[in-house]
Amino acid sequence: QLQLQGSGPGLVKPSETLSLTCTVSGGSINSNSYYWGWIRQPPGKGLEWIGTIHSNGNTYYNPSLKSRVTISVDTSKNQFSLRLSSVTAADTAVYYCARQDGIAVAGKGYWYSDLWGRGTLVTVSS
Amino acid sequence: EIVLTQSPDTLSLSPGERATLSCRASQSVSSRYVAWYQQKPGQTPRLLIYGASSRATGIPDRFSGSGSGTDFTLTITRLEPEDFAVYYCQQYDSSPQTFGQGTKVEIK
């Protein structure tokens, strides 16, 4: 059974870069059918899509975060990663990695998240 | 960006009752691209419905989704104790995909 497990530091200083990795087990990240995404949830608040990657390296980002986000994939390790630069307290959230089902057409993606990893709480504080 | 507004914020019901949750979009959304998730405290969101009305794998048939245009609904026909949770709608028709603020279904 496919599982996703996020990992990374739980505390990041303001202005630094948040880095998280999601390891996929029980199946291959090299799937034409699925995409792999990051979604976050500030404490007590709703969900925000950060971005998505395909195993071929194509990436899709939320415009509100695009200037600070990089998502990459390492198919040899069955992992994908998130980097968010210049963080502030507003970036404090639980970060989820997820498998996303759907399609991408002409640079636009149409996905829902059908399998989620256990979230990682990242606090931005000095 | 499409804004999704869920109502009510909180729904107080008893086990066995019917729950009707609303999700209204700020502009028309293709019904092919609406999903619903359930989240219990301290847990990961779970996909319930995609394509506005298709149940995800393993989801009981007491959960159903409907709607079109700007108005979408999640219905739980008879609430079970494990159904008390927060529910989120999502649109993935327009980038960025967005989520509603959530409706909490609590025990009355």
Tab-separated table of C-alpha atoms in Angstrom:
chain	number	residue	atom	x	y	z
A	1	GLN	CA	0.000	0.000	0.000
A	2	LEU	CA	1.423	3.344	-1.040
A	3	GLN	CA	2.423	5.655	1.784
A	4	LEU	CA	3.926	9.122	1.954
A	5	GLN	CA	6.127	10.357	4.795
A	6	GLY	CA	7.227	13.932	5.124
A	7	SER	CA	10.377	14.866	6.995
A	8	GLY	CA	12.401	17.943	7.815
A	9	PRO	CA	13.201	20.510	10.510
A	10	GLY	CA	10.340	21.574	12.717
A	11	LEU	CA	11.853	24.996	13.445
A	12	VAL	CA	13.142	27.512	10.913
A	13	LYS	CA	14.418	31.026	11.578
A	14	PRO	CA	12.835	34.029	9.874
A	15	SER	CA	14.409	34.902	6.486
A	16	GLU	CA	15.853	31.391	6.148
A	17	THR	CA	14.776	28.576	3.842
A	18	LEU	CA	12.333	25.852	4.820
A	19	SER	CA	13.242	22.449	3.383
A	20	LEU	CA	11.072	19.344	3.521
A	21	THR	CA	11.274	15.959	1.841
A	22	CYS	CA	8.512	13.465	1.148
A	23	THR	CA	9.440	9.815	0.784
A	24	VAL	CA	7.074	7.563	-1.143
A	25	SER	CA	6.999	3.900	-0.128
A	26	GLY	CA	5.012	0.910	-1.297
A	27	GLY	CA	4.978	2.153	-4.869
A	28	SER	CA	6.906	4.149	-7.430
A	29	ILE	CA	6.952	7.899	-7.765
A	30	ASN	CA	7.599	7.248	-11.469
A	31	SER	CA	3.985	7.133	-12.489
A	32	ASN	CA	2.466	8.780	-15.515
A	33	SER	CA	-0.885	8.712	-13.761
A	34	TYR	CA	-0.047	10.717	-10.680
A	35	TYR	CA	1.452	13.991	-9.601
A	36	TRP	CA	3.006	14.851	-6.251
A	37	GLY	CA	2.131	17.943	-4.299
A	38	TRP	CA	2.591	20.036	-1.194
A	39	ILE	CA	-0.279	21.583	0.758
A	40	ARG	CA	-0.061	23.517	4.010
A	41	GLN	CA	-2.386	24.360	6.871
A	42	PRO	CA	-1.628	27.156	9.347
A	43	PRO	CA	-2.633	26.280	12.922
A	44	GLY	CA	-6.400	26.389	13.273
A	45	LYS	CA	-6.898	27.461	9.662
A	46	GLY	CA	-7.741	26.036	6.259
A	47	LEU	CA	-5.738	24.402	3.502
A	48	GLU	CA	-3.505	26.112	0.940
A	49	TRP	CA	-2.024	24.462	-2.139
A	50	ILE	CA	1.692	25.242	-2.508
A	51	GLY	CA	2.680	23.391	-5.650
A	52	THR	CA	2.898	20.150	-7.586
A	53	ILE	CA	5.473	18.161	-9.524
A	54	HIS	CA	5.393	15.282	-11.957
A	55	SER	CA	8.103	12.622	-12.064
A	56	ASN	CA	9.185	14.104	-15.422
A	57	GLY	CA	10.149	17.268	-13.543
A	58	ASN	CA	7.298	19.531	-14.669
A	59	THR	CA	6.315	21.868	-11.856
A	60	TYR	CA	3.239	23.933	-11.077
A	61	TYR	CA	3.182	26.550	-8.327
A	62	ASN	CA	0.646	28.686	-6.495
A	63	PRO	CA	1.217	32.197	-7.913
A	64	SER	CA	1.073	33.665	-4.401
A	65	LEU	CA	4.148	31.635	-3.406
A	66	LYS	CA	5.841	31.092	-6.764
A	67	SER	CA	8.694	33.552	-6.198
A	68	ARG	CA	9.787	31.663	-3.065
A	69	VAL	CA	8.989	28.014	-3.863
A	70	THR	CA	11.016	25.269	-5.486
A	71	ILE	CA	9.729	21.706	-5.737
A	72	SER	CA	12.033	18.979	-7.025
A	73	VAL	CA	11.908	15.225	-7.510
A	74	ASP	CA	14.512	12.503	-7.062
A	75	THR	CA	13.142	9.406	-8.735
A	76	SER	CA	16.161	7.305	-7.705
A	77	LYS	CA	15.226	7.849	-4.062
A	78	ASN	CA	11.460	7.872	-4.626
A	79	GLN	CA	11.333	11.320	-3.040
A	80	PHE	CA	10.153	14.817	-3.806
A	81	SER	CA	11.118	17.949	-1.945
A	82	LEU	CA	9.936	21.441	-1.070
A	83	ARG	CA	12.047	24.534	-0.520
A	84	LEU	CA	10.432	27.773	0.616
A	85	SER	CA	12.770	30.724	0.914
A	86	SER	CA	12.651	33.923	2.970
A	87	VAL	CA	10.190	32.503	5.468
A	88	THR	CA	8.240	34.602	7.962
A	89	ALA	CA	5.917	33.761	10.842
A	90	ALA	CA	3.082	33.605	8.296
A	91	ASP	CA	4.693	30.447	6.891
A	92	THR	CA	4.182	28.602	10.187
A	93	ALA	CA	1.958	25.655	9.297
A	94	VAL	CA	1.554	21.921	9.057
A	95	TYR	CA	3.002	20.945	5.695
A	96	TYR	CA	1.480	17.927	3.965
A	97	CYS	CA	2.802	16.021	1.009
A	98	ALA	CA	0.207	14.295	-1.133
A	99	ARG	CA	-0.320	12.148	-4.169
A	100	GLN	CA	-2.437	14.022	-6.668
A	101	ASP	CA	-4.671	12.490	-9.272
A	102	GLY	CA	-5.683	14.325	-12.408
A	103	ILE	CA	-4.200	15.829	-15.512
A	104	ALA	CA	-2.144	18.782	-16.686
A	105	VAL	CA	-3.033	20.509	-19.923
A	106	ALA	CA	-1.236	23.466	-21.478
A	107	GLY	CA	0.631	24.233	-18.297
A	108	LYS	CA	-2.420	24.045	-16.074
A	109	GLY	CA	-3.152	21.304	-13.594
A	110	TYR	CA	-6.428	19.740	-12.555
A	111	TRP	CA	-5.758	17.561	-9.520
A	112	TYR	CA	-7.312	16.427	-6.294
A	113	SER	CA	-5.246	14.845	-3.510
A	114	ASP	CA	-6.214	11.237	-2.986
A	115	LEU	CA	-3.469	10.171	-0.578
A	116	TRP	CA	-1.861	12.347	2.067
A	117	GLY	CA	1.244	11.940	4.164
A	118	ARG	CA	1.288	12.688	7.842
A	119	GLY	CA	1.924	16.397	8.181
A	120	THR	CA	5.054	18.095	9.430
A	121	LEU	CA	4.592	21.103	11.712
A	122	VAL	CA	7.067	23.807	10.776
A	123	THR	CA	7.359	26.788	13.088
A	124	VAL	CA	9.094	29.943	11.931
A	125	SER	CA	10.644	31.625	14.925
A	126	SER	CA	13.949	33.031	16.055
B	1	GLU	CA	-8.385	33.132	-7.731
B	2	ILE	CA	-11.675	31.360	-7.057
B	3	VAL	CA	-12.899	31.842	-3.494
B	4	LEU	CA	-14.927	29.019	-1.968
B	5	THR	CA	-17.291	29.904	0.869
B	6	GLN	CA	-18.637	27.046	2.955
B	7	SER	CA	-21.767	27.227	5.060
B	8	PRO	CA	-22.531	26.909	7.811
B	9	ASP	CA	-19.294	27.314	9.720
B	10	THR	CA	-20.561	24.846	12.306
B	11	LEU	CA	-23.338	22.276	12.071
B	12	SER	CA	-24.631	20.809	15.336
B	13	LEU	CA	-26.418	17.520	14.790
B	14	SER	CA	-27.126	14.220	16.506
B	15	PRO	CA	-25.993	10.778	15.315
B	16	GLY	CA	-28.479	9.412	12.819
B	17	GLU	CA	-29.428	12.838	11.487
B	18	ARG	CA	-28.833	14.098	7.961
B	19	ALA	CA	-26.068	16.650	7.323
B	20	THR	CA	-26.120	19.034	4.377
B	21	LEU	CA	-22.958	21.086	3.781
B	22	SER	CA	-22.771	23.871	1.227
B	23	CYS	CA	-19.865	25.182	-0.836
B	24	ARG	CA	-20.340	28.278	-2.980
B	25	ALA	CA	-17.763	29.428	-5.521
B	26	SER	CA	-17.051	33.050	-6.450
B	27	GLN	CA	-17.263	32.034	-10.118
B	28	SER	CA	-18.495	29.048	-12.033
B	29	VAL	CA	-16.554	25.819	-11.555
B	30	SER	CA	-16.769	22.731	-13.724
B	31	SER	CA	-18.393	19.992	-11.686
B	32	ARG	CA	-15.635	17.692	-12.908
B	33	TYR	CA	-13.240	19.579	-10.673
B	34	VAL	CA	-14.775	19.761	-7.193
B	35	ALA	CA	-13.647	17.580	-4.287
B	36	TRP	CA	-14.550	17.169	-0.629
B	37	TYR	CA	-12.276	16.150	2.250
B	38	GLN	CA	-12.833	15.124	5.864
B	39	GLN	CA	-10.366	16.047	8.580
B	40	LYS	CA	-10.501	14.885	12.184
B	41	PRO	CA	-8.510	16.665	14.920
B	42	GLY	CA	-4.803	15.975	14.639
B	43	GLN	CA	-5.300	13.869	11.524
B	44	THR	CA	-4.564	14.120	7.837
B	45	PRO	CA	-7.338	15.170	5.454
B	46	ARG	CA	-9.087	12.253	3.763
B	47	LEU	CA	-10.542	12.425	0.273
B	48	LEU	CA	-14.276	11.729	0.255
B	49	ILE	CA	-15.574	12.953	-3.096
B	50	TYR	CA	-13.985	13.980	-6.398
B	51	GLY	CA	-15.536	15.128	-9.641
B	52	ALA	CA	-18.318	16.637	-7.492
B	53	SER	CA	-20.104	13.305	-7.047
B	54	SER	CA	-17.700	10.350	-7.293
B	55	ARG	CA	-16.894	8.631	-4.007
B	56	ALA	CA	-13.253	7.873	-3.309
B	57	THR	CA	-12.157	4.317	-2.622
B	58	GLY	CA	-13.551	2.951	0.628
B	59	ILE	CA	-15.923	5.850	1.313
B	60	PRO	CA	-19.353	4.693	2.583
B	61	ASP	CA	-22.369	5.420	0.432
B	62	ARG	CA	-23.911	7.611	3.132
B	63	PHE	CA	-21.606	10.316	1.730
B	64	SER	CA	-22.737	11.916	-1.507
B	65	GLY	CA	-21.805	15.007	-3.478
B	66	SER	CA	-23.790	17.079	-5.924
B	67	GLY	CA	-23.973	20.461	-7.560
B	68	SER	CA	-22.934	22.502	-10.531
B	69	GLY	CA	-21.900	25.999	-11.507
B	70	THR	CA	-21.240	27.875	-8.288
B	71	ASP	CA	-23.154	25.750	-5.772
B	72	PHE	CA	-22.025	22.372	-4.507
B	73	THR	CA	-23.288	20.186	-1.670
B	74	LEU	CA	-21.952	17.361	0.463
B	75	THR	CA	-24.671	15.252	2.075
B	76	ILE	CA	-24.230	12.707	4.836
B	77	THR	CA	-27.485	10.801	5.010
B	78	ARG	CA	-27.202	9.335	8.518
B	79	LEU	CA	-24.421	10.626	10.722
B	80	GLU	CA	-22.273	8.000	12.390
B	81	PRO	CA	-20.163	8.869	15.465
B	82	GLU	CA	-17.002	8.790	13.327
B	83	ASP	CA	-18.409	11.420	10.925
B	84	PHE	CA	-18.068	14.311	13.351
B	85	ALA	CA	-15.178	16.255	11.851
B	86	VAL	CA	-14.306	19.249	9.699
B	87	TYR	CA	-15.150	19.079	6.007
B	88	TYR	CA	-13.448	21.068	3.246
B	89	CYS	CA	-14.455	21.593	-0.352
B	90	GLN	CA	-11.853	22.157	-3.055
B	91	GLN	CA	-11.980	23.394	-6.618
B	92	TYR	CA	-9.284	22.307	-9.043
B	93	ASP	CA	-10.771	23.832	-12.168
B	94	SER	CA	-8.759	27.021	-12.012
B	95	SER	CA	-5.218	27.686	-10.856
B	96	PRO	CA	-4.490	28.063	-8.071
B	97	GLN	CA	-6.643	25.266	-6.764
B	98	THR	CA	-8.361	26.546	-3.650
B	99	PHE	CA	-10.166	25.213	-0.585
B	100	GLY	CA	-13.107	26.447	1.410
B	101	GLN	CA	-12.635	27.525	5.006
B	102	GLY	CA	-14.281	24.365	6.317
B	103	THR	CA	-17.498	23.314	8.011
B	104	LYS	CA	-17.281	21.693	11.413
B	105	VAL	CA	-19.880	18.994	12.064
B	106	GLU	CA	-20.200	18.646	15.812
B	107	ILE	CA	-22.290	16.501	18.103
B	108	LYS	CA	-25.376	18.290	19.378
